[in-house]
XYZ file of C-alpha atoms in Angstrom:
589
model
C 38.836 -9.835 19.719
C 37.284 -7.139 21.891
C 33.966 -6.149 20.118
C 32.388 -9.569 20.285
C 29.772 -10.876 22.627
C 32.308 -13.163 24.207
C 36.115 -12.244 24.082
C 37.771 -14.756 22.010
C 41.470 -15.850 21.560
C 42.732 -16.574 18.097
C 45.946 -16.590 15.911
C 46.397 -13.997 13.093
C 46.813 -15.948 9.768
C 46.777 -12.804 7.344
C 46.519 -9.259 7.242
C 45.064 -6.714 4.863
C 44.278 -3.017 5.057
C 41.811 -2.520 7.839
C 41.101 -6.434 8.411
C 42.779 -9.615 9.857
C 42.140 -13.218 9.100
C 41.924 -15.053 12.426
C 42.213 -18.878 13.057
C 41.246 -20.585 16.032
C 44.320 -22.877 16.522
C 47.781 -23.253 14.976
C 46.664 -25.975 12.473
C 43.137 -24.638 11.805
C 42.090 -24.728 8.312
C 38.909 -22.524 8.750
C 39.342 -18.919 9.515
C 37.379 -15.666 9.362
C 38.123 -12.256 8.686
C 37.458 -9.568 11.342
C 37.887 -5.643 11.317
C 41.295 -4.484 12.452
C 39.732 -2.187 15.052
C 38.238 -5.210 16.735
C 41.558 -6.848 17.651
C 43.818 -6.648 20.671
C 47.459 -7.869 20.072
C 48.633 -10.023 22.809
C 52.017 -11.194 21.479
C 54.046 -12.262 18.498
C 53.698 -15.951 17.534
C 57.331 -15.804 16.383
C 58.569 -15.435 19.983
C 56.894 -18.690 21.335
C 56.833 -22.428 20.581
C 53.684 -24.104 18.869
C 53.162 -25.894 22.446
C 53.072 -22.653 24.371
C 50.763 -20.862 21.829
C 48.227 -23.919 21.925
C 48.463 -23.589 25.797
C 47.742 -19.735 25.517
C 44.845 -20.483 23.271
C 43.250 -22.640 25.938
C 43.699 -20.029 28.737
C 40.772 -18.866 31.095
C 40.383 -15.637 32.924
C 42.063 -15.101 36.283
C 40.062 -15.630 39.439
C 38.693 -12.407 40.727
C 40.845 -12.216 43.840
C 43.949 -12.406 41.812
C 42.610 -9.711 39.331
C 41.836 -7.461 42.349
C 45.547 -7.613 43.326
C 46.658 -6.225 39.890
C 44.263 -3.073 40.769
C 45.573 -2.692 44.244
C 49.220 -2.946 43.088
C 48.306 -0.287 40.262
C 47.050 1.945 42.966
C 50.258 1.671 44.848
C 52.466 2.466 41.909
C 50.081 5.463 41.238
C 50.671 6.636 44.786
C 54.407 6.492 44.519
C 54.179 8.295 41.100
C 55.674 5.246 39.311
C 52.474 4.585 37.011
C 50.861 7.516 35.095
C 48.595 6.838 32.240
C 48.100 3.638 30.230
C 50.234 0.536 30.243
C 50.626 -2.499 27.756
C 49.469 -5.918 28.437
C 52.922 -7.179 29.272
C 53.555 -4.457 31.897
C 49.973 -5.555 33.476
C 50.954 -8.922 33.593
C 54.181 -8.122 35.466
C 51.974 -6.825 38.192
C 50.981 -10.352 38.994
C 53.725 -12.792 37.457
C 57.330 -12.322 37.545
C 57.949 -13.810 34.311
C 54.650 -13.918 32.193
C 54.025 -16.853 29.928
C 51.757 -16.492 26.672
C 49.054 -18.403 28.864
C 49.531 -15.641 31.639
C 49.101 -12.889 29.246
C 46.165 -14.470 27.492
C 44.451 -15.060 30.909
C 45.187 -11.469 31.729
C 43.648 -10.112 28.560
C 40.484 -12.333 29.005
C 39.883 -11.062 32.537
C 40.468 -7.392 31.244
C 38.099 -7.962 28.022
C 35.350 -9.530 30.208
C 32.906 -7.521 32.029
C 34.776 -5.797 34.957
C 35.073 -2.479 36.471
C 38.593 -2.063 37.674
C 40.451 -1.301 34.421
C 39.504 0.104 30.953
C 41.151 -0.685 27.593
C 41.597 2.190 25.099
C 43.657 1.991 21.863
C 45.510 -1.266 23.092
C 46.423 0.222 26.349
C 45.279 -0.469 29.892
C 44.136 2.254 32.203
C 43.498 1.864 35.912
C 40.292 3.165 37.198
C 40.383 5.492 40.277
C 38.070 5.071 43.269
C 36.049 7.991 42.356
C 35.697 6.246 38.865
C 34.545 3.016 40.683
C 32.175 4.881 42.618
C 30.459 6.488 39.597
C 30.254 3.080 38.007
C 28.511 1.606 41.083
C 25.975 4.671 40.937
C 25.488 3.852 37.183
C 24.570 0.198 37.985
C 22.288 1.076 40.664
C 20.590 3.482 38.095
C 20.187 0.652 35.764
C 18.739 -1.589 38.373
C 16.280 1.529 39.098
C 15.575 1.541 35.310
C 14.243 -2.264 35.604
C 12.264 -1.178 38.573
C 10.858 1.848 36.977
C 9.968 -0.197 33.830
C 8.049 -2.927 35.623
C 6.309 -0.488 37.995
C 5.177 2.014 35.271
C 3.653 -0.788 33.560
C 1.553 -1.612 36.608
C 0.792 2.031 36.766
C -0.214 2.326 33.241
C -2.740 -0.593 33.579
C -4.257 1.125 36.605
C -4.295 4.578 35.196
C -4.359 4.835 31.308
C -7.791 4.580 29.826
C -8.449 1.133 28.335
C -9.031 2.883 25.007
C -5.567 4.311 25.217
C -3.768 1.122 26.041
C -5.498 -0.670 23.059
C -4.427 2.040 20.623
C -0.932 1.906 21.978
C -0.905 -1.772 21.460
C -2.231 -1.546 17.937
C 0.447 1.067 17.152
C 3.134 -0.968 18.573
C 2.237 -3.696 16.106
C 1.821 -1.528 13.192
C 4.822 0.460 13.615
C 6.878 -1.774 11.272
C 4.415 -1.122 8.196
C 4.724 1.722 5.932
C 3.002 4.864 7.310
C 1.919 8.092 5.363
C 4.955 10.383 4.618
C 7.427 7.485 5.115
C 8.664 7.574 1.577
C 9.488 11.387 1.602
C 11.656 11.255 4.554
C 15.465 11.900 3.875
C 17.604 9.071 4.900
C 20.427 10.109 7.274
C 21.051 6.761 8.582
C 24.603 6.996 7.209
C 25.521 9.989 9.623
C 27.210 8.426 12.816
C 24.526 9.368 15.334
C 25.069 9.510 19.162
C 22.310 9.300 21.728
C 23.487 10.129 25.512
C 21.458 9.396 28.291
C 21.191 8.523 31.935
C 21.139 4.599 32.211
C 17.690 4.825 33.752
C 16.255 6.691 30.620
C 13.779 4.474 28.779
C 12.044 7.347 26.644
C 15.060 8.376 24.297
C 14.021 11.391 22.514
C 17.194 12.728 20.794
C 20.591 12.115 19.293
C 23.254 14.280 17.550
C 25.536 13.998 14.567
C 28.082 16.102 12.628
C 28.204 16.453 8.983
C 31.502 17.566 6.988
C 31.633 19.276 3.602
C 34.400 19.785 1.353
C 34.099 23.639 2.088
C 34.912 23.221 5.777
C 31.594 24.067 6.818
C 30.232 21.789 9.571
C 26.568 21.040 10.021
C 25.438 19.918 13.490
C 22.409 17.646 13.383
C 20.025 17.348 16.297
C 17.669 14.282 15.558
C 14.413 14.222 17.798
C 11.956 11.428 17.621
C 8.809 11.878 15.539
C 5.807 10.753 17.462
C 3.402 12.159 14.866
C 4.583 9.204 12.556
C 2.022 7.206 14.841
C 0.135 9.570 17.050
C -2.997 11.245 15.467
C -3.660 14.805 16.444
C -7.065 14.909 18.460
C -6.784 10.995 19.063
C -7.101 9.260 22.244
C -3.349 9.090 22.993
C -2.848 12.912 21.957
C -5.487 14.001 24.396
C -4.381 11.819 27.206
C -0.775 13.070 26.498
C -2.199 16.653 26.761
C -4.075 16.041 29.882
C -0.614 14.573 31.613
C 1.358 17.364 30.027
C 4.754 15.543 30.579
C 6.289 12.336 31.949
C 7.101 12.503 35.681
C 10.431 10.775 36.892
C 9.569 10.317 40.604
C 11.942 8.812 43.028
C 10.526 5.273 42.662
C 8.738 5.135 39.313
C 8.099 6.823 36.008
C 4.802 8.228 35.170
C 4.866 8.515 31.463
C 3.110 10.770 28.913
C 2.568 7.902 26.550
C 2.099 4.161 27.461
C 5.577 2.886 28.132
C 5.480 0.136 25.426
C 4.976 2.736 22.887
C 7.063 5.658 24.525
C 10.073 3.402 24.980
C 9.428 1.217 21.862
C 8.554 2.588 18.403
C 8.516 6.257 19.120
C 12.004 5.990 20.852
C 15.250 6.552 19.123
C 16.658 3.236 20.371
C 19.680 1.605 18.482
C 19.381 -1.375 16.369
C 17.096 0.010 13.477
C 16.127 3.003 11.395
C 13.990 5.345 13.337
C 11.619 8.107 12.247
C 13.048 11.493 13.338
C 12.809 15.098 12.665
C 16.181 16.353 12.302
C 17.498 19.900 12.491
C 20.853 20.826 10.828
C 22.433 24.033 11.987
C 25.455 25.763 10.558
C 27.434 28.213 12.875
C 29.772 30.973 11.955
C 33.114 31.564 13.479
C 31.432 33.496 16.283
C 29.056 30.527 17.025
C 26.078 32.549 15.623
C 23.385 30.555 13.735
C 23.719 31.201 9.864
C 21.925 28.232 8.594
C 19.027 25.931 9.543
C 17.309 23.060 7.648
C 14.467 20.987 9.301
C 13.652 17.713 7.487
C 11.586 14.608 8.495
C 14.034 11.764 8.540
C 15.157 8.230 9.137
C 18.116 7.982 11.340
C 19.909 4.966 12.940
C 21.988 5.437 16.220
C 25.533 4.362 16.067
C 26.347 4.561 19.600
C 23.930 4.502 22.556
C 26.039 5.975 25.230
C 25.862 6.821 29.126
C 27.234 10.156 30.064
C 30.408 8.661 31.489
C 30.839 6.748 28.240
C 30.545 9.895 26.316
C 32.900 11.801 28.680
C 35.537 9.084 27.677
C 34.888 9.260 24.062
C 35.374 13.045 24.053
C 38.297 12.951 26.408
C 40.308 10.247 24.132
C 39.049 11.547 20.685
C 40.336 8.484 18.938
C 41.077 9.253 15.187
C 38.418 6.663 14.055
C 35.709 8.176 16.508
C 36.355 11.900 16.629
C 32.901 13.121 15.748
C 31.822 13.489 19.289
C 34.902 15.537 20.316
C 34.399 17.748 17.303
C 30.821 18.446 18.251
C 31.660 19.038 21.892
C 34.198 21.672 20.729
C 31.577 23.548 18.604
C 28.997 23.427 21.228
C 31.570 24.613 23.962
C 32.007 27.737 21.668
C 28.349 28.324 21.434
C 27.920 28.046 25.043
C 30.669 30.631 25.410
C 28.549 32.828 23.051
C 25.519 32.290 25.087
C 27.462 33.376 28.059
C 28.650 36.668 26.317
C 24.945 37.220 25.676
C 24.123 37.250 29.445
C 23.235 33.340 29.869
C 23.691 31.864 33.340
C 26.035 28.756 33.161
C 25.373 27.044 36.553
C 27.682 24.001 36.422
C 27.355 22.359 40.103
C 26.814 18.923 41.471
C 23.246 18.270 41.955
C 21.580 15.800 44.405
C 18.583 13.850 43.864
C 16.873 11.093 45.681
C 15.880 7.738 44.022
C 14.206 4.649 46.000
C 15.960 1.263 45.913
C 14.005 -1.449 47.575
C 11.593 1.253 48.829
C 14.509 3.015 50.672
C 15.498 6.624 49.591
C 19.102 6.950 48.541
C 20.940 10.313 47.584
C 22.383 10.209 44.143
C 24.831 13.131 43.152
C 25.160 13.926 39.351
C 28.435 15.769 38.708
C 28.858 18.121 35.967
C 30.635 16.971 32.909
C 31.607 17.738 29.489
C 28.981 15.479 27.991
C 26.136 16.701 30.107
C 27.113 20.324 29.131
C 27.295 19.297 25.287
C 24.084 17.540 25.310
C 22.276 20.430 27.010
C 23.951 23.045 24.449
C 22.905 20.717 21.565
C 19.205 20.886 22.665
C 19.086 24.488 23.547
C 20.612 25.278 20.091
C 17.919 23.220 18.436
C 15.200 25.062 20.481
C 16.676 28.616 19.329
C 17.261 27.551 15.754
C 13.499 26.329 15.493
C 12.227 29.375 17.353
C 14.221 31.655 14.936
C 12.930 29.699 12.097
C 9.138 29.978 13.455
C 9.563 33.804 14.189
C 10.868 34.367 10.572
C 7.726 32.432 9.211
C 5.446 34.168 11.546
C 4.398 30.787 12.970
C 2.508 30.549 16.569
C 4.596 28.258 18.600
C 4.842 27.421 22.387
C 7.887 29.815 22.756
C 9.321 29.782 26.309
C 10.334 33.084 27.470
C 11.959 34.684 30.556
C 12.266 38.403 31.468
C 15.244 39.693 33.492
C 15.080 41.779 36.540
C 18.201 42.026 38.172
C 17.868 41.907 42.067
C 21.512 43.319 42.548
C 23.605 45.702 40.315
C 26.423 44.197 38.430
C 29.059 45.846 40.589
C 27.158 44.384 43.607
C 27.044 40.881 41.988
C 30.638 40.870 41.237
C 31.690 41.279 44.850
C 29.868 37.964 45.802
C 31.774 34.769 45.541
C 31.599 33.093 42.117
C 29.724 30.042 41.749
C 26.636 29.102 43.717
C 26.610 32.195 45.942
C 26.350 34.362 42.955
C 24.034 32.161 41.104
C 21.532 32.155 43.963
C 21.250 35.850 43.679
C 21.088 36.000 39.894
C 18.202 33.346 40.066
C 16.512 35.593 42.457
C 16.566 38.307 39.919
C 14.941 36.441 37.133
C 11.249 36.550 36.265
C 9.123 33.179 36.155
C 9.635 31.659 32.556
C 6.395 31.338 30.908
C 4.772 29.948 27.532
C 3.390 32.396 25.023
C 2.654 32.231 21.242
C 4.990 35.179 20.338
C 8.784 34.953 20.377
C 10.585 37.001 23.115
C 13.941 36.774 24.845
C 14.733 33.973 27.584
C 17.173 35.992 29.826
C 18.726 33.022 31.546
C 19.702 31.192 28.308
C 20.847 34.435 26.669
C 18.712 33.677 23.623
C 16.365 36.153 22.029
C 13.935 33.246 21.004
C 13.602 30.053 22.338
C 11.244 26.900 22.414
C 11.418 23.355 23.820
C 11.798 20.998 20.996
C 13.748 17.997 21.766
C 11.381 15.990 24.168
C 8.301 15.180 22.351
C 7.792 11.728 23.910
C 8.134 13.335 27.415
C 6.719 16.845 27.109
C 3.500 17.998 25.329
C 5.045 21.519 24.641
C 7.554 19.959 22.428
C 4.816 17.819 20.843
C 2.841 20.872 19.955
C 5.854 22.507 18.545
C 6.396 19.608 16.103
C 2.852 19.741 15.138
C 2.858 23.395 14.429
C 5.911 22.984 12.070
C 4.360 19.773 10.452
C 1.009 21.392 9.726
C 2.754 24.577 8.406
C 4.814 22.338 6.001
C 1.608 20.486 5.023
C 3.287 17.072 6.269
C 0.331 15.970 8.182
C -3.392 16.661 7.646
C -4.350 19.648 9.901
C -4.081 23.278 9.975
C -1.555 25.163 12.198
C -3.355 26.706 15.349
C -3.414 30.695 15.075
C -2.308 32.651 18.238
C -5.784 33.052 19.564
C -6.381 29.097 19.463
C -2.935 28.248 20.655
C -3.084 30.779 23.621
C -5.501 28.908 25.928
C -3.926 25.726 25.363
C -0.469 27.254 26.471
C -2.172 28.647 29.567
C -3.401 25.105 30.365
C -0.071 23.463 29.661
C 1.805 26.255 32.012
C -0.362 25.228 34.896
C -0.027 21.588 34.276
C 3.809 22.095 34.024
C 3.688 23.731 37.499
C 1.612 21.012 38.846
C 3.973 18.392 37.614
C 7.144 20.346 38.980
C 5.413 20.442 42.324
C 4.639 16.745 42.513
C 8.213 15.956 41.807
C 9.305 18.625 44.362
C 7.038 17.218 47.040
C 8.288 13.554 46.342
C 12.022 14.484 46.571
C 11.121 16.423 50.009
C 9.502 13.226 51.252
C 12.573 11.339 50.261
C 14.936 13.984 51.986
C 12.807 13.677 55.333
C 12.923 9.746 55.433
C 16.538 9.720 54.452
C 17.462 12.143 57.374
C 15.401 10.048 59.746
C 17.674 6.910 58.798
C 20.860 8.589 59.081
C 20.012 10.584 62.066
C 21.786 8.285 64.814
C 24.864 9.026 62.640
C 24.515 12.257 61.586
C 27.209 14.799 62.148
C 27.526 18.566 61.343
C 27.851 19.081 57.506
C 30.001 21.644 55.672
C 27.925 24.417 53.847
C 27.824 27.856 52.473
C 25.421 30.721 53.220
C 23.866 31.534 49.847
C 21.336 34.486 50.593
C 18.681 35.479 52.985
C 15.229 34.067 52.862
C 14.035 36.135 56.022
C 17.016 38.270 57.449
C 14.698 39.368 60.321
C 14.197 35.600 61.520
C 17.793 34.680 60.743
C 16.421 32.281 57.913
C 18.813 31.597 54.961
C 19.162 29.624 52.022
C 22.224 27.485 52.478
C 24.078 24.836 50.368
C 25.206 21.573 52.089
C 28.037 20.576 49.719
C 28.293 16.829 50.610
C 24.913 16.395 49.742
C 24.682 18.946 46.842
C 21.583 20.170 48.031
C 19.961 23.694 48.850
C 18.049 24.114 51.946
C 16.647 26.787 54.403
C 18.336 26.812 57.759
C 18.393 29.286 60.787
C 21.778 30.860 61.553
C 23.102 31.152 65.113
C 25.883 33.499 64.458
C 25.987 36.624 62.199
C 26.822 35.709 58.651
C 26.833 36.611 55.079
C 26.633 35.276 51.611
C 29.494 33.167 51.013
C 30.442 32.337 54.740
C 31.313 28.776 55.343
C 29.010 27.075 57.681
C 28.544 23.919 59.904
C 24.986 22.750 59.616
C 23.285 20.528 61.970
C 19.958 18.680 61.736
C 17.952 19.861 64.798
C 14.856 18.249 64.346
C 13.267 16.151 61.387
C 9.793 14.447 61.412
C 8.349 13.133 57.921
C 4.836 12.724 59.453
C 4.640 16.483 60.157
C 6.803 17.353 56.948
C 8.971 19.016 59.541
C 12.822 19.900 58.959
C 14.713 22.234 61.134
C 18.522 22.937 60.298
C 20.753 25.085 62.500
C 23.862 26.513 61.146
C 26.896 28.203 62.801
C 30.018 29.888 61.436
C 32.714 27.312 61.052
């Protein structure tokens, strides 16, 4: 059995549609029914004697050194093009044993089903993981270690920094969260929907999840569920005012600085799995052209079916098993929506991004690769923001709309001459105005949307919490009046300034990590491959370059004549964290 806390060996005693009766031994009288999807068939009992079957039921996992040999042998077969795709258990066992016995098969299966990285099991097939996949898994594990570090350090930070009144109120709300709250009985129960939350392993404040609902007429509803902090947080209360002061959570390289006390933000406010959680759910219908043709916003109860990492979600989308096809369907719908936005002028900048985290006090560079699930989640959040913005515009409701004007730095015929990808994006970003908050809807050029607001992170961003409050008060779901434009505008100006300060804090933290990291590498540093993106000061030969192995964009001085798109060799000439000094020199190469 696969989907149990500890993988177990058993004999099938009976089979019925969708389930099997399992016995712990050949003569066992007691047995139990299990879902068929939780079963991996190792072999047929008709092929083996009772003695061999008894020995097989007592099998233990292979020692790790022997298990590793199977991975090495698999890689050798892949290199020789003798292995492509998944193999069955017998073929796997033959990598290690000339004539596998039932005990050998059982031992192999136990090793595969226990916690290990080298192979994965999907639909009774065994797939070998490549070296890049293993590297991603190791990075994910480091992020999980970081999550533990973030939790412990952020709790220390809270005790020092959150006012005592806020900490006491947070503790009270955590204890009372399981009790009935005003408005609970009117919530729509959507716990029957298969809901997916998808986040980085280090995420502790889970704001959102997605579902799909099918109807007999073939119309699909995409549901975006968002945490509902207002179930517990009182407008104007101490926690609300402190969250407003902080403006957002800050994810630094070494710790989380949360907007709400972490026990509250990662506890009853969070859409974590295991029980029904309060949410505000947005249902959206798209037409064949991916235009929004229907929207419904409700207070709801949801229950997370799958809490996935991005790598887990990528696998589920790629494999699209018949019993778990929802995520692949959502991805297909949102991919079409993404193409629709691109046709409206949106900039789709999919590229690896480097970011520093600290492990044991030392900075490490983590590179996030673009993937289908990251693009899908981002598109779902943009879809929710666009849908609610359209709704608010139609109802003439003041909201913290996020807007961005277009101001093309180059003519379209000049842009098309630039290399596609990072070089062209650098020039397109240069031509965009700064995004801003305002109480009236206006276009967001970079997103290709006629109206947009941030909606899906109310635990981590006060703009989103304010948007929720405006909707809730407009619908008479909480006791307050929606803010009129003249009252909301000063608050938006304040939040805009705080948002910039938060961004600057994060930027300085990453800069500090970069300099420390380069100092630690300097004895071994060699010239790095890069590309010239655009000029910063052409008269001083100062350009913005992208260093591909690091997935970072940095200023560098060019020794040779160069232009956008030219390939470079980039050297660190001088680095000094104490003086905040970094000099990079680039040559054509």
